[in-house]
Short mmCIF file of C-alpha atoms in Angstrom, two decimals:
data_model
loop_
_atom_site.label_atom_id
_atom_site.label_comp_id
_atom_site.label_asym_id
_atom_site.label_seq_id
_atom_site.Cartn_x
_atom_site.Cartn_y
_atom_site.Cartn_z
CA UNK A 1 34.73 7.71 5.20
CA UNK A 2 34.89 10.86 2.91
CA UNK A 3 31.09 11.36 0.90
CA UNK A 4 28.60 13.74 0.66
CA UNK A 5 25.86 11.64 2.54
CA UNK A 6 27.33 10.53 5.18
CA UNK A 7 27.50 12.96 8.23
CA UNK A 8 24.75 13.44 10.36
CA UNK A 9 24.38 16.77 9.02
CA UNK A 10 24.59 16.16 5.55
CA UNK A 11 21.30 13.34 5.68
CA UNK A 12 20.03 15.93 7.45
CA UNK A 13 20.28 18.67 4.53
CA UNK A 14 20.09 15.84 2.01
CA UNK A 15 16.60 14.56 3.77
CA UNK A 16 15.88 18.72 4.06
CA UNK A 17 15.84 18.55 -0.01
CA UNK A 18 14.29 15.58 -0.10
CA UNK A 19 11.23 16.83 1.38
CA UNK A 20 11.45 19.93 -0.39
CA UNK A 21 10.49 18.15 -3.01
CA UNK A 22 6.83 17.95 -2.87
CA UNK A 23 6.20 14.73 -4.35
CA UNK A 24 2.49 14.22 -3.91
CA UNK A 25 1.47 10.21 -5.48
CA UNK A 26 -0.25 12.13 -8.44
CA UNK A 27 1.61 15.19 -9.21
CA UNK A 28 3.96 16.86 -10.72
CA UNK A 29 6.00 17.06 -7.52
CA UNK A 30 6.40 13.11 -8.34
CA UNK A 31 6.90 13.25 -11.64
CA UNK A 32 10.32 15.89 -11.28
CA UNK A 33 11.79 14.53 -7.87
CA UNK A 34 12.31 10.81 -9.79
CA UNK A 35 14.25 13.12 -12.44
CA UNK A 36 16.65 14.87 -9.78
CA UNK A 37 17.22 12.05 -7.69
CA UNK A 38 18.35 10.16 -11.65
CA UNK A 39 20.44 13.31 -12.31
CA UNK A 40 21.54 13.52 -8.83
CA UNK A 41 23.05 10.35 -8.55
CA UNK A 42 23.96 11.07 -12.78
CA UNK A 43 26.93 13.69 -11.25
CA UNK A 44 28.74 11.35 -9.23
CA UNK A 45 32.12 10.22 -10.85
CA UNK A 46 31.10 6.36 -9.96
CA UNK A 47 27.95 6.96 -12.92
CA UNK A 48 29.82 8.95 -15.14
CA UNK A 49 32.64 6.23 -15.29
CA UNK A 50 29.97 3.29 -15.73
CA UNK A 51 26.83 5.37 -17.19
CA UNK A 52 24.89 2.18 -18.44
CA UNK A 53 24.50 1.22 -14.57
CA UNK A 54 22.62 4.06 -13.88
CA UNK A 55 19.10 4.22 -15.49
CA UNK A 56 15.54 6.38 -15.07
CA UNK A 57 12.86 4.50 -16.46
CA UNK A 58 9.62 5.13 -17.21
CA UNK A 59 5.65 4.31 -15.46
CA UNK A 60 3.37 4.04 -17.74
CA UNK A 61 1.12 6.99 -16.62
CA UNK A 62 4.04 9.27 -17.30
CA UNK A 63 5.81 8.65 -13.79
CA UNK A 64 9.47 6.62 -13.37
CA UNK A 65 12.11 5.19 -11.63
CA UNK A 66 15.26 5.13 -11.07
CA UNK A 67 17.51 2.00 -10.76
CA UNK A 68 21.56 2.33 -9.10
CA UNK A 69 23.44 -0.44 -9.98
CA UNK A 70 27.61 -0.06 -8.26
CA UNK A 71 28.78 -3.30 -9.01
CA UNK A 72 31.87 -4.11 -7.88
CA UNK A 73 32.99 -6.40 -10.51
CA UNK A 74 34.03 -9.65 -8.46
CA UNK A 75 30.71 -11.27 -7.44
CA UNK A 76 27.29 -11.44 -9.06
CA UNK A 77 26.08 -11.31 -5.52
CA UNK A 78 23.61 -8.17 -4.86
CA UNK A 79 21.60 -6.55 -2.38
CA UNK A 80 18.70 -4.41 -3.79
CA UNK A 81 17.81 -1.65 -1.51
CA UNK A 82 14.42 -0.54 -2.13
CA UNK A 83 12.14 2.54 -1.09
CA UNK A 84 9.28 4.78 -2.86
CA UNK A 85 9.97 8.77 -3.25
CA UNK A 86 5.86 9.61 -3.19
CA UNK A 87 4.04 11.04 0.11
CA UNK A 88 0.67 11.39 0.59
CA UNK A 89 -1.16 14.36 0.13
CA UNK A 90 -1.08 17.79 2.36
CA UNK A 91 -4.37 18.92 2.86
CA UNK A 92 -4.44 17.74 6.95
CA UNK A 93 -1.88 20.58 7.43
CA UNK A 94 -5.22 23.34 7.32
CA UNK A 95 -3.26 26.51 6.68
CA UNK A 96 0.01 24.74 6.94
CA UNK A 97 -0.48 23.12 4.36
CA UNK A 98 2.59 25.63 2.33
CA UNK A 99 4.95 24.97 4.82
CA UNK A 100 4.79 21.18 4.94
CA UNK A 101 7.12 20.15 2.68
CA UNK A 102 9.10 22.79 4.46
CA UNK A 103 10.67 20.53 7.38
CA UNK A 104 12.64 23.46 9.50
CA UNK A 105 9.84 26.36 8.85
CA UNK A 106 7.16 24.00 10.04
CA UNK A 107 9.30 22.80 12.52
CA UNK A 108 10.16 27.02 14.12
CA UNK A 109 6.34 27.62 13.31
CA UNK A 110 4.73 24.11 15.70
CA UNK A 111 7.59 25.60 18.66
CA UNK A 112 5.28 28.85 17.70
CA UNK A 113 1.93 26.70 18.36
CA UNK A 114 3.32 24.36 21.52
CA UNK A 115 0.42 24.56 22.56
CA UNK A 116 -1.63 23.44 19.95
CA UNK A 117 -0.19 20.43 19.88
CA UNK A 118 -0.77 17.09 22.52
CA UNK A 119 1.87 16.25 24.97
CA UNK A 120 4.14 13.87 23.51
CA UNK A 121 4.10 16.19 20.28
CA UNK A 122 4.76 18.99 22.27
CA UNK A 123 7.75 16.95 23.98
CA UNK A 124 9.21 15.68 20.84
CA UNK A 125 8.85 19.37 19.45
CA UNK A 126 10.74 20.45 22.37
CA UNK A 127 13.67 17.81 22.59
CA UNK A 128 15.00 19.50 19.51
CA UNK A 129 16.00 15.68 17.65
CA UNK A 130 13.12 15.41 15.37
CA UNK A 131 12.34 17.10 12.07
CA UNK A 132 8.48 17.22 11.18
CA UNK A 133 7.16 17.51 7.82
CA UNK A 134 5.10 14.87 5.07
CA UNK A 135 7.66 12.23 3.74
CA UNK A 136 10.28 13.26 6.75
CA UNK A 137 9.15 9.53 8.23
CA UNK A 138 7.48 8.04 4.94
CA UNK A 139 10.26 7.68 4.08
CA UNK A 140 12.35 9.97 2.50
CA UNK A 141 14.96 8.89 5.56
CA UNK A 142 14.67 5.84 4.83
CA UNK A 143 15.71 6.66 1.17
CA UNK A 144 18.42 9.20 2.21
CA UNK A 145 19.87 6.47 4.00
CA UNK A 146 20.05 4.38 1.22
CA UNK A 147 21.72 6.95 -0.64
CA UNK A 148 24.51 6.30 1.47
CA UNK A 149 24.88 3.21 1.45
CA UNK A 150 25.19 3.34 -2.54
CA UNK A 151 27.68 6.37 -1.70
CA UNK A 152 29.84 3.58 0.68
CA UNK A 153 29.16 1.23 -2.22
CA UNK A 154 30.92 3.68 -4.42
CA UNK A 155 33.80 3.82 -2.04
CA UNK A 156 34.32 0.07 -2.06
CA UNK A 157 33.18 -0.65 1.64
CA UNK A 158 31.08 -3.70 0.68
CA UNK A 159 32.38 -7.11 -0.57
CA UNK A 160 29.48 -7.14 -2.90
CA UNK A 161 26.89 -5.36 -5.23
CA UNK A 162 24.29 -2.67 -4.43
CA UNK A 163 21.52 -1.97 -6.67
CA UNK A 164 19.13 0.90 -5.59
CA UNK A 165 15.01 0.59 -6.67
CA UNK A 166 13.88 3.92 -6.03
CA UNK A 167 10.17 4.13 -7.46
CA UNK A 168 6.98 6.29 -7.13
CA UNK A 169 3.11 5.66 -6.27
CA UNK A 170 3.63 3.33 -3.32
CA UNK A 171 1.24 5.38 -1.57
CA UNK A 172 -1.39 4.71 -4.32
CA UNK A 173 -1.25 1.98 -6.08
CA UNK A 174 2.18 0.45 -5.91
CA UNK A 175 2.20 1.02 -10.08
CA UNK A 176 6.47 2.29 -9.70
CA UNK A 177 7.34 -1.29 -8.17
CA UNK A 178 4.89 -3.28 -10.15
CA UNK A 179 7.17 -1.72 -13.28
CA UNK A 180 10.05 -1.96 -11.78
CA UNK A 181 9.66 -5.81 -11.19
CA UNK A 182 10.16 -6.85 -14.43
CA UNK A 183 13.62 -4.58 -14.85
CA UNK A 184 14.84 -5.98 -11.27
CA UNK A 185 14.54 -9.44 -12.78
CA UNK A 186 16.11 -8.01 -16.58
CA UNK A 187 18.79 -6.43 -15.11
CA UNK A 188 19.50 -9.76 -13.21
CA UNK A 189 19.98 -10.96 -16.83
CA UNK A 190 21.35 -8.38 -18.48
CA UNK A 191 24.50 -8.40 -15.47
CA UNK A 192 24.61 -12.01 -14.39
CA UNK A 193 23.36 -11.18 -11.06
CA UNK A 194 22.29 -12.81 -7.63
CA UNK A 195 20.23 -11.45 -5.19
CA UNK A 196 21.06 -12.51 -2.23
CA UNK A 197 17.97 -9.93 -0.21
CA UNK A 198 16.19 -6.86 -0.86
CA UNK A 199 15.78 -4.27 2.10
CA UNK A 200 13.70 -1.56 2.58
CA UNK A 201 13.80 1.37 4.62
CA UNK A 202 10.50 2.01 5.54
CA UNK A 203 10.12 3.35 9.04
CA UNK A 204 9.37 1.61 12.45
CA UNK A 205 5.39 1.42 12.52
CA UNK A 206 3.78 2.07 16.58
CA UNK A 207 1.90 -1.29 17.54
CA UNK A 208 -0.09 0.91 20.32
CA UNK A 209 -0.37 4.60 21.03
CA UNK A 210 3.09 5.92 22.87
CA UNK A 211 4.75 2.19 21.48
CA UNK A 212 8.72 2.81 22.15
CA UNK A 213 9.58 -0.75 20.93
CA UNK A 214 12.47 -0.60 17.89
CA UNK A 215 11.38 -2.92 15.52
CA UNK A 216 13.35 -4.58 12.63
CA UNK A 217 11.11 -6.83 9.83
CA UNK A 218 11.50 -9.77 8.10
CA UNK A 219 7.71 -9.57 5.77
CA UNK A 220 5.56 -7.61 5.38
CA UNK A 221 1.38 -7.90 5.36
CA UNK A 222 0.07 -8.56 2.35
CA UNK A 223 -3.61 -6.66 1.45
CA UNK A 224 -6.81 -7.01 -0.17
CA UNK A 225 -9.17 -4.54 -1.78
CA UNK A 226 -12.80 -6.25 -1.51
CA UNK A 227 -15.46 -4.03 -2.64
CA UNK A 228 -19.53 -5.06 -2.81
CA UNK A 229 -21.81 -4.04 -5.05
CA UNK A 230 -25.00 -3.05 -3.65
CA UNK A 231 -28.43 -2.87 -6.25
CA UNK A 232 -31.87 -2.35 -4.76
CA UNK A 233 -34.61 -1.56 -6.92
CA UNK A 234 -35.97 1.84 -7.47
CA UNK A 235 -39.14 3.14 -6.18
CA UNK A 236 -40.37 6.53 -4.79
CA UNK A 237 -40.13 7.84 -1.23
CA UNK A 238 -43.32 7.43 -0.47
CA UNK A 239 -43.63 3.98 -1.70
CA UNK A 240 -40.98 2.34 0.12
CA UNK A 241 -42.20 -1.09 0.20
CA UNK A 242 -42.56 -1.00 -3.32
CA UNK A 243 -38.67 -1.26 -3.68
CA UNK A 244 -35.50 -1.78 -2.08
CA UNK A 245 -33.17 0.95 -0.94
CA UNK A 246 -30.15 -0.03 -1.93
CA UNK A 247 -28.12 1.88 1.35
CA UNK A 248 -30.11 -0.88 3.67
CA UNK A 249 -27.84 -3.60 2.02
CA UNK A 250 -25.01 -1.72 2.71
CA UNK A 251 -25.61 -0.96 6.18
CA UNK A 252 -25.73 -4.59 7.04
CA UNK A 253 -22.71 -5.81 5.34
CA UNK A 254 -20.90 -2.93 7.03
CA UNK A 255 -22.28 -3.81 10.53
CA UNK A 256 -21.19 -7.08 9.52
CA UNK A 257 -17.93 -6.71 7.76
CA UNK A 258 -16.73 -3.38 10.23
CA UNK A 259 -13.75 -4.94 12.57
CA UNK A 260 -15.06 -8.05 11.98
CA UNK A 261 -12.45 -10.05 14.14
CA UNK A 262 -12.87 -12.87 12.44
CA UNK A 263 -10.81 -11.31 9.51
CA UNK A 264 -7.90 -11.41 11.30
CA UNK A 265 -4.83 -13.66 11.20
CA UNK A 266 -2.75 -14.31 14.02
CA UNK A 267 0.97 -15.58 14.17
CA UNK A 268 2.88 -15.38 17.67
CA UNK A 269 2.32 -11.68 19.42
CA UNK A 270 1.00 -11.13 15.77
CA UNK A 271 -1.94 -10.07 14.84
CA UNK A 272 -3.26 -8.32 11.61
CA UNK A 273 -5.97 -5.40 11.87
CA UNK A 274 -9.29 -6.44 11.50
CA UNK A 275 -11.47 -5.44 8.31
CA UNK A 276 -12.34 -1.58 7.95
CA UNK A 277 -14.46 0.54 5.47
CA UNK A 278 -12.05 2.57 3.05
CA UNK A 279 -15.59 3.91 0.66
CA UNK A 280 -18.92 3.43 1.23
CA UNK A 281 -21.69 5.32 -0.15
CA UNK A 282 -24.69 5.06 -2.73
CA UNK A 283 -24.62 6.16 -6.41
CA UNK A 284 -27.38 8.45 -6.57
CA UNK A 285 -25.94 11.93 -7.77
CA UNK A 286 -28.59 14.30 -7.93
CA UNK A 287 -31.55 15.06 -5.26
CA UNK A 288 -34.27 13.62 -5.89
CA UNK A 289 -37.39 11.47 -4.02
CA UNK A 290 -36.49 8.63 -5.65
CA UNK A 291 -34.48 6.25 -3.15
CA UNK A 292 -30.79 5.22 -3.88
CA UNK A 293 -31.16 1.42 -5.51
CA UNK A 294 -27.08 1.30 -6.09
CA UNK A 295 -24.07 1.34 -3.52
CA UNK A 296 -20.96 0.28 -3.35
CA UNK A 297 -18.24 -0.26 -0.66
CA UNK A 298 -14.33 -1.43 -0.23
CA UNK A 299 -13.08 -2.11 2.55
CA UNK A 300 -8.82 -2.73 3.56
CA UNK A 301 -8.72 -6.74 3.98
CA UNK A 302 -5.21 -7.50 5.73
CA UNK A 303 -3.46 -11.12 5.02
CA UNK A 304 -0.37 -13.09 6.01
CA UNK A 305 -0.57 -16.56 6.02
CA UNK A 306 -3.91 -16.93 4.35
CA UNK A 307 -4.82 -17.51 1.09
CA UNK A 308 -6.82 -15.61 -0.86
CA UNK A 309 -9.20 -18.50 -1.47
CA UNK A 310 -9.90 -18.80 2.15
CA UNK A 311 -10.55 -14.73 2.24
CA UNK A 312 -12.82 -15.63 -0.36
CA UNK A 313 -15.11 -17.78 1.15
CA UNK A 314 -15.06 -15.74 4.43
CA UNK A 315 -16.67 -12.64 2.17
CA UNK A 316 -19.17 -14.89 0.42
CA UNK A 317 -20.09 -15.94 3.78
CA UNK A 318 -20.78 -12.43 4.93
CA UNK A 319 -22.70 -10.88 2.09
CA UNK A 320 -25.34 -14.01 2.88
CA UNK A 321 -25.47 -13.53 6.08
CA UNK A 322 -26.32 -9.58 4.79
CA UNK A 323 -28.72 -11.05 2.41
CA UNK A 324 -30.75 -13.35 4.65
CA UNK A 325 -30.46 -10.43 7.43
CA UNK A 326 -31.92 -7.65 5.14
CA UNK A 327 -34.29 -9.99 3.82
CA UNK A 328 -35.89 -10.99 7.51
CA UNK A 329 -35.68 -7.44 8.72
CA UNK A 330 -37.36 -5.98 5.42
CA UNK A 331 -40.42 -9.12 6.05
CA UNK A 332 -40.10 -7.88 9.96
CA UNK A 333 -41.03 -4.13 8.92
CA UNK A 334 -43.57 -4.67 6.02
CA UNK A 335 -45.71 -6.83 8.19
CA UNK A 336 -45.51 -4.10 11.53
CA UNK A 337 -46.33 -1.10 8.35
CA UNK A 338 -49.13 -3.61 7.35
CA UNK A 339 -50.58 -3.60 10.92
CA UNK A 340 -51.09 0.63 10.01
CA UNK A 341 -52.08 0.44 6.34
CA UNK A 342 -52.65 -2.38 3.51
CA UNK A 343 -50.31 -3.29 1.21
CA UNK A 344 -48.73 -5.70 -0.83
CA UNK A 345 -44.89 -5.83 -0.30
CA UNK A 346 -42.11 -7.56 -2.34
CA UNK A 347 -41.25 -10.87 -1.92
CA UNK A 348 -37.61 -10.00 -1.37
CA UNK A 349 -34.67 -11.95 -2.34
CA UNK A 350 -31.31 -10.84 -2.69
CA UNK A 351 -29.08 -12.51 -5.20
CA UNK A 352 -25.81 -13.59 -4.07
CA UNK A 353 -22.88 -13.36 -7.00
CA UNK A 354 -19.42 -12.64 -7.42
CA UNK A 355 -18.12 -10.43 -10.10
CA UNK A 356 -16.94 -13.60 -12.35
CA UNK A 357 -20.56 -15.05 -12.24
CA UNK A 358 -21.94 -11.83 -13.12
CA UNK A 359 -19.46 -11.25 -15.90
CA UNK A 360 -20.69 -15.05 -17.52
CA UNK A 361 -24.36 -14.11 -17.04
CA UNK A 362 -23.98 -11.04 -19.01
CA UNK A 363 -21.70 -12.48 -21.38
CA UNK A 364 -24.18 -15.29 -21.56
CA UNK A 365 -27.41 -13.45 -22.29
CA UNK A 366 -25.25 -10.48 -24.85
CA UNK A 367 -22.54 -12.31 -26.48
CA UNK A 368 -18.76 -11.78 -25.07
CA UNK A 369 -18.02 -8.97 -28.44
CA UNK A 370 -20.63 -7.19 -27.12
CA UNK A 371 -19.69 -7.01 -22.87
CA UNK A 372 -16.15 -6.32 -24.19
CA UNK A 373 -17.29 -3.56 -26.46
CA UNK A 374 -19.05 -2.14 -23.62
CA UNK A 375 -15.96 -2.81 -20.91
CA UNK A 376 -13.50 -1.29 -23.18
CA UNK A 377 -16.59 2.31 -23.86
CA UNK A 378 -16.25 2.98 -20.05
CA UNK A 379 -12.43 2.05 -19.54
CA UNK A 380 -12.10 5.22 -22.43
CA UNK A 381 -14.85 7.17 -21.31
CA UNK A 382 -14.20 7.04 -17.80
CA UNK A 383 -10.15 6.43 -17.90
CA UNK A 384 -9.41 10.08 -15.61
CA UNK A 385 -10.72 8.70 -12.71
CA UNK A 386 -8.75 5.94 -10.67
CA UNK A 387 -9.25 2.20 -10.27
CA UNK A 388 -11.81 2.24 -7.72
CA UNK A 389 -14.00 4.10 -9.80
CA UNK A 390 -13.42 2.37 -12.89
CA UNK A 391 -13.87 -1.36 -11.15
CA UNK A 392 -17.56 0.21 -10.01
CA UNK A 393 -18.39 1.46 -13.20
CA UNK A 394 -17.95 -1.86 -15.15
CA UNK A 395 -19.96 -4.07 -12.32
CA UNK A 396 -22.72 -1.65 -12.70
CA UNK A 397 -22.83 -1.50 -16.37
CA UNK A 398 -23.05 -5.19 -15.68
CA UNK A 399 -25.82 -5.41 -13.21
CA UNK A 400 -27.69 -3.12 -15.20
CA UNK A 401 -27.91 -5.48 -18.12
CA UNK A 402 -28.72 -8.41 -15.64
CA UNK A 403 -31.45 -6.45 -13.87
CA UNK A 404 -34.04 -9.83 -13.71
CA UNK A 405 -31.98 -11.17 -11.30
CA UNK A 406 -33.60 -8.11 -8.87
CA UNK A 407 -31.82 -6.90 -5.92
CA UNK A 408 -28.29 -8.45 -5.20
CA UNK A 409 -24.58 -8.21 -4.22
CA UNK A 410 -22.15 -8.35 -6.13
CA UNK A 411 -18.52 -9.31 -4.65
CA UNK A 412 -15.53 -8.02 -6.51
CA UNK A 413 -11.95 -6.96 -5.91
CA UNK A 414 -10.20 -3.35 -6.78
CA UNK A 415 -6.68 -2.74 -7.35
CA UNK A 416 -4.13 -2.63 -5.55
CA UNK A 417 -3.79 -5.83 -4.24
CA UNK A 418 -0.26 -6.53 -2.04
CA UNK A 419 0.76 -10.07 -1.69
CA UNK A 420 1.99 -11.06 1.60
CA UNK A 421 5.56 -12.45 1.67
CA UNK A 422 7.74 -12.88 5.00
CA UNK A 423 11.23 -14.32 4.99
CA UNK A 424 10.62 -15.73 8.55
CA UNK A 425 11.79 -19.44 7.93
CA UNK A 426 14.66 -18.39 5.57
CA UNK A 427 17.31 -19.44 7.84
CA UNK A 428 19.90 -16.91 5.76
CA UNK A 429 17.58 -13.82 6.61
CA UNK A 430 16.86 -14.98 10.40
CA UNK A 431 20.97 -15.53 11.29
CA UNK A 432 21.30 -11.70 9.98
CA UNK A 433 18.75 -10.50 11.84
CA UNK A 434 19.88 -11.90 14.99
CA UNK A 435 23.48 -10.98 13.87
CA UNK A 436 22.11 -7.45 13.88
CA UNK A 437 19.87 -7.49 16.88
CA UNK A 438 23.03 -8.37 18.74
CA UNK A 439 24.80 -6.07 16.99
CA UNK A 440 22.24 -2.91 18.26
CA UNK A 441 22.16 -4.19 21.52
CA UNK A 442 26.32 -3.83 21.78
CA UNK A 443 27.12 -1.04 20.36
CA UNK A 444 24.18 1.56 20.91
CA UNK A 445 22.18 -0.25 23.32
CA UNK A 446 18.91 -0.37 21.00
CA UNK A 447 17.16 -2.90 21.83
CA UNK A 448 15.38 -4.66 18.24
CA UNK A 449 12.67 -6.54 18.44
CA UNK A 450 11.66 -8.77 14.96
CA UNK A 451 8.87 -8.45 13.24
CA UNK A 452 7.60 -10.97 10.97
CA UNK A 453 5.10 -8.45 8.77
CA UNK A 454 5.64 -5.10 8.52
CA UNK A 455 1.87 -3.72 9.21
CA UNK A 456 2.12 -1.10 7.23
CA UNK A 457 1.96 -2.00 3.26
CA UNK A 458 5.17 -1.42 1.36
CA UNK A 459 6.89 -2.70 -2.06
CA UNK A 460 8.22 -5.68 -0.62
CA UNK A 461 5.26 -7.51 -1.32
CA UNK A 462 6.20 -7.87 -5.33
CA UNK A 463 9.89 -9.18 -4.72
CA UNK A 464 8.23 -12.22 -3.75
CA UNK A 465 4.71 -14.77 -4.53
CA UNK A 466 4.06 -16.84 -2.11
CA UNK A 467 0.74 -17.97 -3.01
CA UNK A 468 -0.55 -20.25 -6.05
CA UNK A 469 -1.77 -19.75 -9.04
CA UNK A 470 -5.43 -21.07 -7.83
CA UNK A 471 -6.14 -19.50 -5.31
CA UNK A 472 -5.13 -16.14 -6.69
CA UNK A 473 -7.22 -16.98 -9.61
CA UNK A 474 -10.41 -16.20 -6.98
CA UNK A 475 -8.80 -13.05 -6.07
CA UNK A 476 -7.74 -11.92 -10.30
CA UNK A 477 -11.05 -13.63 -12.09
CA UNK A 478 -13.24 -10.92 -9.69
CA UNK A 479 -11.08 -8.13 -10.21
CA UNK A 480 -12.74 -6.29 -13.42
CA UNK A 481 -9.61 -4.20 -13.89
CA UNK A 482 -7.47 -6.95 -14.13
CA UNK A 483 -6.02 -7.43 -17.28
CA UNK A 484 -7.82 -3.82 -18.69
CA UNK A 485 -5.54 -1.41 -16.70
CA UNK A 486 -3.93 -3.37 -13.56
CA UNK A 487 -2.23 -6.61 -13.76
CA UNK A 488 0.73 -7.76 -11.79
CA UNK A 489 3.74 -9.30 -13.12
CA UNK A 490 3.41 -12.35 -11.42
CA UNK A 491 5.69 -15.06 -13.65
CA UNK A 492 8.65 -12.33 -12.56
CA UNK A 493 7.56 -12.28 -9.14
CA UNK A 494 8.21 -15.73 -9.13
CA UNK A 495 11.77 -16.06 -10.44
CA UNK A 496 12.37 -13.31 -8.21
CA UNK A 497 11.90 -14.69 -5.08
CA UNK A 498 14.26 -12.17 -3.15
CA UNK A 499 14.71 -13.04 0.85
CA UNK A 500 13.31 -9.41 2.22
CA UNK A 501 14.03 -7.83 5.30
CA UNK A 502 13.03 -4.48 6.29
CA UNK A 503 15.59 -1.62 8.62
CA UNK A 504 14.57 1.84 8.83
CA UNK A 505 14.21 4.45 10.95
CA UNK A 506 12.24 5.58 14.27
CA UNK A 507 9.00 8.33 13.31
CA UNK A 508 5.64 8.70 14.58
CA UNK A 509 2.55 10.17 13.52
CA UNK A 510 2.73 8.84 9.48
CA UNK A 511 0.28 10.28 6.94
CA UNK A 512 -1.17 12.85 9.85
CA UNK A 513 0.25 16.42 9.46
CA UNK A 514 1.94 15.68 12.45
CA UNK A 515 4.82 13.21 10.83
CA UNK A 516 8.08 13.18 12.34
CA UNK A 517 11.69 11.82 12.31
CA UNK A 518 13.93 11.12 15.07
CA UNK A 519 17.16 12.40 13.25
CA UNK A 520 19.75 10.63 16.06
CA UNK A 521 18.29 7.58 15.31
CA UNK A 522 18.25 8.15 11.70
CA UNK A 523 21.03 9.90 10.67
CA UNK A 524 23.42 8.24 13.66
CA UNK A 525 22.92 4.36 13.81
CA UNK A 526 20.49 3.62 11.43
CA UNK A 527 23.17 3.58 8.66
CA UNK A 528 25.59 1.52 10.26
CA UNK A 529 22.80 -0.83 11.37
CA UNK A 530 21.87 -0.91 7.35
CA UNK A 531 25.79 -0.82 6.27
CA UNK A 532 26.12 -3.96 8.85
CA UNK A 533 23.19 -5.92 7.47
CA UNK A 534 24.17 -5.53 4.03
CA UNK A 535 27.74 -6.68 5.55
CA UNK A 536 26.45 -9.79 7.54
CA UNK A 537 24.36 -10.78 3.84
CA UNK A 538 27.53 -10.38 1.83
CA UNK A 539 28.92 -12.88 4.58
CA UNK A 540 26.43 -15.08 4.93
#
């Protein structure tokens, strides 16, 4: 078919235009690209004739997302295509930062610096088949190919309707997709749509170094950001046994949490990554000889089939072990020091509290109105901070009001939360995957391997909800910001319950300065695989 976004050359040019919009999450460029996409589609004849089918929707913070519906008018059956247009920061490019969003110039410059590159990067560069730059892989190539599918729908290539949803903020909090979920529900009612499947086009993620496999995903990992506030007992560094350094609590907690395989889940050959710290610091803002008496850490935890309540129980066990180990360590060290000098160390006992328990204690002591006032004051005063910092400030405020409990570790959860989703048991999706795998092998000699979970986290997490309300309450009740600036459209997610699939391009080194896209696969093979998938879904 004739079109603007169909040939490899056209798609490369479209990708370059999209990448040149430096849409770093939280930047003005991210705001601008949402509007650019809207006006790019608005100029198409189809949307001039059907202006109600194209909308630019506000996110609460000034950003926006785009929905574009191509309605064939003969069926309610609809495939939803989702993508994100934000990208991560470019500081990792160093002196190449100014070229990070100019893929042609960057690729040429890298050729001049090929001696600085690893062997695999150099080989890809010299092949001429790879385009470098921030967002080429993650995920503006997927966006470009989905725009190509929308164009095909405008020309009547599919028996059903396509609804494109392009959102910001996937790389941080998924505020774009969370805002889009109620709109998806609304559009479904407004236009009488039946959502048959939701397809994302995130790139394939390597499972190990130099992984040459090609993947198709029928779900996405969930994620919890488990957080721990460690409150010690302040003292002068010259009298360390008169207090407790919060960093001692934090270091022992990190020893037990970091890369702990007890938190890994396995399903078939797929194993979720172990936890790793995303933030660990003491909260002492200025240098002094007072020991740090408050510290915080946050850990990335992936979820497959396990429930949030099971995970919460495991985390509590680690915290209890941390407390016991620190108490024993402190006692042993004080006994050793006592041999050198007479002293009366603390009779140390570390209290373990969940945020829910801490909040209950504080409200019982000061009253609900006073605690709500203090929390609201923090949210207003520090509203420019991100959700992790705000969560920590709320916990710190409550801990400060309950100092009679002495040393303590408070377990809480910080945004974002990604529910685990999977359509592995859906016969309709399974049949589609089998047909796509056979089609790729027969027509492109490409072996696609089915994976139950996309490993990189993605916005598919918000079009289903499999955890029950009781399990989720373990999370939300222990999330300081839940209902205070952060929430999930849980009822809409449950109502949508759309089967999911991820079919995307081949790339390498996401979130690295060597991020790159394999052009032949992205713009010769992927469009046909995605088109075939959509047709198979409509025929199912």
